[in-house]
Short mmCIF file of C-alpha atoms in Angstrom, two decimals:
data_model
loop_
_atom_site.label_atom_id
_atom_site.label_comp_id
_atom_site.label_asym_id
_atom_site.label_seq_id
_atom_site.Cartn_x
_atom_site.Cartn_y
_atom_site.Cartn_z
CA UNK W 1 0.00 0.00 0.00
CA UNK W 2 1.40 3.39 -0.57
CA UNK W 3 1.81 5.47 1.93
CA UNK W 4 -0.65 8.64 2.48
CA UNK W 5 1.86 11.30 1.87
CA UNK W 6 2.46 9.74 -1.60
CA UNK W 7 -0.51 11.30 -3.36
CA UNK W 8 -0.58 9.94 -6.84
CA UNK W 9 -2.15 11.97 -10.31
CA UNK W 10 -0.67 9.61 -12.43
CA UNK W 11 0.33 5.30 -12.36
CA UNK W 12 3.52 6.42 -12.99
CA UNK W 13 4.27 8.50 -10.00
CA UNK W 14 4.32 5.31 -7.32
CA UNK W 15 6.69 3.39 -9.58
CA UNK W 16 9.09 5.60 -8.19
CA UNK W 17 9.42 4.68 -4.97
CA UNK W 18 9.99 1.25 -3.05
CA UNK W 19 7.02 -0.28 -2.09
CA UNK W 20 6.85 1.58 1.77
CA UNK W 21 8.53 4.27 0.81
CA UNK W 22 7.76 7.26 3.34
CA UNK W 23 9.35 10.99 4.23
CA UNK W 24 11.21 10.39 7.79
CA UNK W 25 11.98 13.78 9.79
CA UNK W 26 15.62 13.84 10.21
CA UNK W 27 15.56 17.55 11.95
CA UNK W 28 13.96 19.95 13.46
CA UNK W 29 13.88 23.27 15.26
CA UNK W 30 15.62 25.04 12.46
CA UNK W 31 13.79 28.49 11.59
CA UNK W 32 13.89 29.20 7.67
CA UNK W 33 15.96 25.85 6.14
CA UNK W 34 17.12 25.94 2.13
CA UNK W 35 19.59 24.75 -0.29
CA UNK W 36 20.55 21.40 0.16
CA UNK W 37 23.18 19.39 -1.89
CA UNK W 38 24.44 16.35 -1.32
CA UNK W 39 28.95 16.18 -1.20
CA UNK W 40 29.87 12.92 -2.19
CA UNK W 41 33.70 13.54 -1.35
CA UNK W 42 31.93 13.82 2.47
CA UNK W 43 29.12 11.59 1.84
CA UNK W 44 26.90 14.04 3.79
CA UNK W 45 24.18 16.32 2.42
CA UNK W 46 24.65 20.10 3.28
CA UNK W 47 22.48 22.75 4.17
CA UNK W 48 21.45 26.09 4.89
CA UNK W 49 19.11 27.65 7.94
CA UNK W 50 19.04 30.99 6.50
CA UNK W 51 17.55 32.98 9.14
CA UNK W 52 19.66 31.56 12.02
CA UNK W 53 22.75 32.24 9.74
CA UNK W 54 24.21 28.62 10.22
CA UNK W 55 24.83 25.40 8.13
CA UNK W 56 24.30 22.13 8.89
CA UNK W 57 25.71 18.55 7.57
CA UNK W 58 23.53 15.43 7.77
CA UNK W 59 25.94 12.43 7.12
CA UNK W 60 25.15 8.99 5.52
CA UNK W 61 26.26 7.59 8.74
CA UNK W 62 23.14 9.57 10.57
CA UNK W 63 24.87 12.52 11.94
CA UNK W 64 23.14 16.15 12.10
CA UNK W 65 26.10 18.37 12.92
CA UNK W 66 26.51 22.19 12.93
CA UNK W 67 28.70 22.91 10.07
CA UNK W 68 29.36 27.27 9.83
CA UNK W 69 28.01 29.25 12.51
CA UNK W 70 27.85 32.45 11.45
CA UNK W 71 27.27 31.19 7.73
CA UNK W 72 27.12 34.71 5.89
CA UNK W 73 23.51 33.56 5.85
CA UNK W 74 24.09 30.96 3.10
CA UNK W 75 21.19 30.09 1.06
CA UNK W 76 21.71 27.84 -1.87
CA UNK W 77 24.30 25.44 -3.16
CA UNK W 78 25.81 23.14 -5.60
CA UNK W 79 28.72 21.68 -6.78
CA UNK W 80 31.18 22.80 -9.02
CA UNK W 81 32.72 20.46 -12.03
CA UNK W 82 35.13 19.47 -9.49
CA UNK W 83 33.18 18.23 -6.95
CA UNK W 84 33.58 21.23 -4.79
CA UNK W 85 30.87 22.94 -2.56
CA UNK W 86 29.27 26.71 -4.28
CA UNK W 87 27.30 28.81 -2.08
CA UNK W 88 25.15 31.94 -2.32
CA UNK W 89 25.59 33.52 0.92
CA UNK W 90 23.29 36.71 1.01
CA UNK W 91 25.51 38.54 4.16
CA UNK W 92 28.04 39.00 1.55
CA UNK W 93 26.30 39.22 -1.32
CA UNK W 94 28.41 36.92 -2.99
CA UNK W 95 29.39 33.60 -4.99
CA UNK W 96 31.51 31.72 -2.87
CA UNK W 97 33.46 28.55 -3.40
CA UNK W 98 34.65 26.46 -0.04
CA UNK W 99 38.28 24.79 -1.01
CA UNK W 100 39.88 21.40 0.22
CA UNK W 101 41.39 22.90 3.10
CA UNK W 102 38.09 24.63 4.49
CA UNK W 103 38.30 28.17 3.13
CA UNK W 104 36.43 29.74 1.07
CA UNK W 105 36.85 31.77 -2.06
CA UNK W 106 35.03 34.70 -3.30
CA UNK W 107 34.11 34.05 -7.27
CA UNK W 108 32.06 36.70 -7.93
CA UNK W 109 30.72 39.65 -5.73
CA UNK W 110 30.19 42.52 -8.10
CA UNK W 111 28.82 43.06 -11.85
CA UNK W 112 30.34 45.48 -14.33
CA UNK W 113 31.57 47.39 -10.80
CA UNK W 114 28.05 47.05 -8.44
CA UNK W 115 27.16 44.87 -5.66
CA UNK W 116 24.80 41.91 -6.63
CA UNK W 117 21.53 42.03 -4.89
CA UNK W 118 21.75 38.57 -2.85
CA UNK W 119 22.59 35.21 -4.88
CA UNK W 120 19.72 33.19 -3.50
CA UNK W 121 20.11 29.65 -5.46
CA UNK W 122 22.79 27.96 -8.11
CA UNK W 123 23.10 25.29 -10.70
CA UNK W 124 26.18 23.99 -12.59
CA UNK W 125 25.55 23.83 -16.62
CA UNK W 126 27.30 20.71 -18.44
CA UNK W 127 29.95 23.26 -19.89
CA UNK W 128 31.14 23.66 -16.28
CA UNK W 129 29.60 27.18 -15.78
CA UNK W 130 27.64 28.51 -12.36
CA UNK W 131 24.43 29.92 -13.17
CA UNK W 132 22.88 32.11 -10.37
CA UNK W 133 19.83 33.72 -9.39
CA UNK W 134 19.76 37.17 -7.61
CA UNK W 135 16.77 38.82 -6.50
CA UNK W 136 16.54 40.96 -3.07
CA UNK W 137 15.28 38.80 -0.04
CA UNK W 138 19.04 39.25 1.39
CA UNK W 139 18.36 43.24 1.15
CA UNK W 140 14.64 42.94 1.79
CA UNK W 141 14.68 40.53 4.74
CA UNK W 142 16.55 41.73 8.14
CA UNK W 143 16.57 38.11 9.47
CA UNK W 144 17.87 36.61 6.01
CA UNK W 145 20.70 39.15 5.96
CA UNK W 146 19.16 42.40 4.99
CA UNK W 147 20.52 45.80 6.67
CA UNK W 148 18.18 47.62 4.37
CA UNK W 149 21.32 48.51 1.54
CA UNK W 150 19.85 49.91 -1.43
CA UNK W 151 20.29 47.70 -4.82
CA UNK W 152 22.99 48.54 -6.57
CA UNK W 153 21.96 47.02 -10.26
CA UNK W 154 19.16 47.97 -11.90
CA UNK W 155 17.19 44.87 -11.93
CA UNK W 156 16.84 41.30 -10.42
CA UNK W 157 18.95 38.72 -12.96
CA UNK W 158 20.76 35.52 -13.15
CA UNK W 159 24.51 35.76 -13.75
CA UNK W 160 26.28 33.24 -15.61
CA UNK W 161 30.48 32.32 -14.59
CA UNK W 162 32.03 31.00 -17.15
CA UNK W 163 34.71 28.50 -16.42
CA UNK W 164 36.99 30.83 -17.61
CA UNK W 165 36.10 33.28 -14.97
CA UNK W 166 33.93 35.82 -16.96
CA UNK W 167 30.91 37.18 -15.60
CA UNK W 168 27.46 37.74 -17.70
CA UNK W 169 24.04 38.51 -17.00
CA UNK W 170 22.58 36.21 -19.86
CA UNK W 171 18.61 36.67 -17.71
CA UNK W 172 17.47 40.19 -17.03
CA UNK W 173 13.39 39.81 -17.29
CA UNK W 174 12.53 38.06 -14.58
CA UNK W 175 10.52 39.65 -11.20
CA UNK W 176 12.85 37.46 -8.70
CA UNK W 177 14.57 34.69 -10.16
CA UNK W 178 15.14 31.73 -7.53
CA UNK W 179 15.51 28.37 -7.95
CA UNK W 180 16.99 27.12 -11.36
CA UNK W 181 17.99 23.35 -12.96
CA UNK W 182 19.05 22.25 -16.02
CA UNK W 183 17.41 19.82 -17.84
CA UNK W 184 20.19 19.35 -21.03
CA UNK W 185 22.46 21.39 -21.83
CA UNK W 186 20.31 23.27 -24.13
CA UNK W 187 17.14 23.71 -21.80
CA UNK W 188 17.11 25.88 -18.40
CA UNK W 189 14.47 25.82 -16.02
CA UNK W 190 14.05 29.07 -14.18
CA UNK W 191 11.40 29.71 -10.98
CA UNK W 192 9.94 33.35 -10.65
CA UNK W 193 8.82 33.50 -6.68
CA UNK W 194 7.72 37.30 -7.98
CA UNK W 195 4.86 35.42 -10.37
CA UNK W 196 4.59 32.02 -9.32
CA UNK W 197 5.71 30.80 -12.74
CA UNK W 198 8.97 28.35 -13.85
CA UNK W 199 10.08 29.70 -17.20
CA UNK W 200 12.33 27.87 -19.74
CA UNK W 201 14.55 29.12 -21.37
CA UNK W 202 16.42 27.76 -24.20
CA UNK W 203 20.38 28.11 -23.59
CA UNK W 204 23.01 28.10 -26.87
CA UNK W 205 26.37 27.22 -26.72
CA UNK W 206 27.79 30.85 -25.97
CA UNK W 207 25.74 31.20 -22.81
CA UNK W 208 22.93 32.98 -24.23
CA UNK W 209 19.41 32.35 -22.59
CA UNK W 210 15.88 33.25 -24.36
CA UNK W 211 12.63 32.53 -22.75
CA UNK W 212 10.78 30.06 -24.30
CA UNK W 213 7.81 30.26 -22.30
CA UNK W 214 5.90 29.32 -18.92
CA UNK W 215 6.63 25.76 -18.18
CA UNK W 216 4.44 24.85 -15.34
CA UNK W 217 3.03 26.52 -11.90
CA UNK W 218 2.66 24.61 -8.96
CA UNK W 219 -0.47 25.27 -6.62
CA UNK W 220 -0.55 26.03 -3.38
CA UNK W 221 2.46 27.52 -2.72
CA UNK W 222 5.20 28.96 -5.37
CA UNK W 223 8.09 26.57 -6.69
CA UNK W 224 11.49 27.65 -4.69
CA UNK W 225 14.08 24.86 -5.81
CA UNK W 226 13.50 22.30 -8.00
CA UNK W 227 15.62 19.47 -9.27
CA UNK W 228 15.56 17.10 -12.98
CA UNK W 229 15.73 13.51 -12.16
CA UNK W 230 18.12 11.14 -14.85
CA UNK W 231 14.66 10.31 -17.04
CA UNK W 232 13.89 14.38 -17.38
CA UNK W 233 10.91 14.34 -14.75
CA UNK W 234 11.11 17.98 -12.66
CA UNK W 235 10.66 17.61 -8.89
CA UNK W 236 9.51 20.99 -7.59
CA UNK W 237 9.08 22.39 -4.10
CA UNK W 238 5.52 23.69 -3.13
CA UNK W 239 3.30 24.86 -0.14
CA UNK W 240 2.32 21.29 0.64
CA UNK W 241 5.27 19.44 -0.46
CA UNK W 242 7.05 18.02 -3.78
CA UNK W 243 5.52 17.79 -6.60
CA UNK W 244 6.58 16.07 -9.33
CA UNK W 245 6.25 16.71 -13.17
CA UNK W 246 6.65 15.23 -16.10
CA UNK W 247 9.53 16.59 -18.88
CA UNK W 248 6.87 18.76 -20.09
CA UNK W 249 5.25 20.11 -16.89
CA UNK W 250 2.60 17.92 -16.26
CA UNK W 251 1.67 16.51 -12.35
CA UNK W 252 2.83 12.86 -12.20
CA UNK W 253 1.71 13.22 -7.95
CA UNK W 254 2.89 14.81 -5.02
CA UNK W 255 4.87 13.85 -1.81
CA UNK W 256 3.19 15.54 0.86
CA UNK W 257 4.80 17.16 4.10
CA UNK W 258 3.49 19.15 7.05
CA UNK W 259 5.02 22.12 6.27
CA UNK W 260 6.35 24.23 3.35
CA UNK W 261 9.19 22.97 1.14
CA UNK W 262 11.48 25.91 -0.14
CA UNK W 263 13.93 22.80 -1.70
CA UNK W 264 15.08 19.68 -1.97
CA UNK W 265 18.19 17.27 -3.47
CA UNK W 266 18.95 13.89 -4.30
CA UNK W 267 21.81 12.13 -2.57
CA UNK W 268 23.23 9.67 -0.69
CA UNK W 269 25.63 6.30 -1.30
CA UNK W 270 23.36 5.29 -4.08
CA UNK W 271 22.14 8.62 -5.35
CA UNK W 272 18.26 8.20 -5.00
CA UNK W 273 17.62 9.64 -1.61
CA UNK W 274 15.68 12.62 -1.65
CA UNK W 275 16.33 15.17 0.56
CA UNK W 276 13.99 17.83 1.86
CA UNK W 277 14.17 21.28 3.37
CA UNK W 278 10.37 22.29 5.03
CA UNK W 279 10.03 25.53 6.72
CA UNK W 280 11.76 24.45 10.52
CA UNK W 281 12.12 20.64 9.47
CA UNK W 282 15.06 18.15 7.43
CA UNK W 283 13.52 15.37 5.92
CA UNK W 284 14.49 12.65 3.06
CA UNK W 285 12.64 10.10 1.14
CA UNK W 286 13.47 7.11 -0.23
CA UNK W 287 13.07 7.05 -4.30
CA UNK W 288 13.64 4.38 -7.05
CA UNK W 289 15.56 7.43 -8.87
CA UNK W 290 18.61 9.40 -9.48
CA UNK W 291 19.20 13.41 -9.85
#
């Protein structure tokens, strides 16, 4: 029997779990929590509690630990071609880059010579570029970071670093960009928390992005992250939990948690745990799939 927070739309959607599967609470007490990603190289799944300006690291062997306390009020992550940890940390309104040794490394804090906004959520495209969304909760939001600094760039965009270290703006028509995936090299899914909408764009070979539409809404709730699966499906965050889509944006079913999900990450020793960040909560889920 599947379980009840496994609400199916589709036959499809319960094929993708083990036969039990159900979300287990690995955490709680955290205030605003975000931007998971799983570190092989540590086998341990990092992430962000925004508003109390701290990391955390939940290890394959069980282990919720503290990881950066004060965190420059890190909000999303991913890894870089080389396996290495990429954060947006809204305190310093910056791309940052944590080396082998434990430091980190500023990649980007500044655009044609003005502050960015606050990078709020990143992605790695094929060609080994960061991709990253920057619209103003870090200014707007005391307890995310804000001390009420005026924006320094005339809009809300997503930057693109190029391996080779240049800088571009290849979005600029968004309300506030926020979570972002690729699905191919070619295709970029973009969420707009300003509209409730994910956009695609199609991306070229140069880095250039143009919008090739709305690709799906989620209701209730806004999509915050989202993730692609290996087979193309989308799994989106949402005001009652995951929901996930189809290539082309249609509901497959939903995994259902007591709270709000702003994100979420597949992980662990074989790759199809999926991990969960809901409002105050850490959860995973066991899945038949890989990100």
């Amino acid at each position: 029997m599947p379980h009840p927070a496994l609400h199916s739309a589709h036959p499809e959607f319960l094929t993708l779990f083990p036969e039990g599967a159900a979300p287990e609470r690995l955490g709680e007490g955290f205030t605003w929590t975000e931007g998971p990603v799983y570190v092989p190289a540590r086998r341990a799944v990092i992430f962000s509690d925004v508003r109390q300006n701290r990391t955390w690291a939940y290890t394959d062997g069980g282990e919720l630990r503290e990881e950066l306390n004060p965190s420059g009020h890190q909000n999303g992550h991913c890894l870089d071609a080389q396996g290495r940890l990429i954060a947006c940390s809204h305190g310093q309104r910056a791309l940052l880059r944590q080396e082998e040794d434990g430091t980190w490394t500023t990649l980007a804090d500044r655009f044609e010579g003005h502050r960015f906004n606050s990078p709020n959520d990143v992605a790695l495209h094929p060609d080994g570029s960061l991709w990253f969304s920057d619209p103003t909760y870090g200014l707007d939001k005391p307890e995310e970071g804000g001390t009420g600094a005026p924006m320094e760039l005339p809009g809300r965009w997503v930057f693109r670093l190029g391996p080779d270290g240049e800088l571009t703006a290849p979005i600029r028509d968004r309300q506030k960009p926020n979570g972002l995936v690729f699905a191919g090299a070619r295709t970029l899914l973009l969420a707009d928390t300003g509209d409730g909408v994910t956009y695609r764009y199609e991306v070229d070979p140069d880095g250039r992005a143009t919008c090739a539409g709305e690709h799906f809404r989620v209701a209730p709730g806004k999509t915050d992250g989202l993730r692609v699966d290996r087979a193309g499906r989308i799994w989106s965050s949402a005001g009652d939990g995951v929901h996930v889509l189809s290539a082309d944006g249609q509901e497959l079913g939903r995994i259902l948690f007591p709270q709000t999900v702003s994100n979420l990450c597949f992980g662990g020793p074989e790759g199809t745990t999926l991990y969960v960040t809901a409002s105050t909560e850490f959860w995973r889920v066991p899945t038949r799939v890989r990100g």
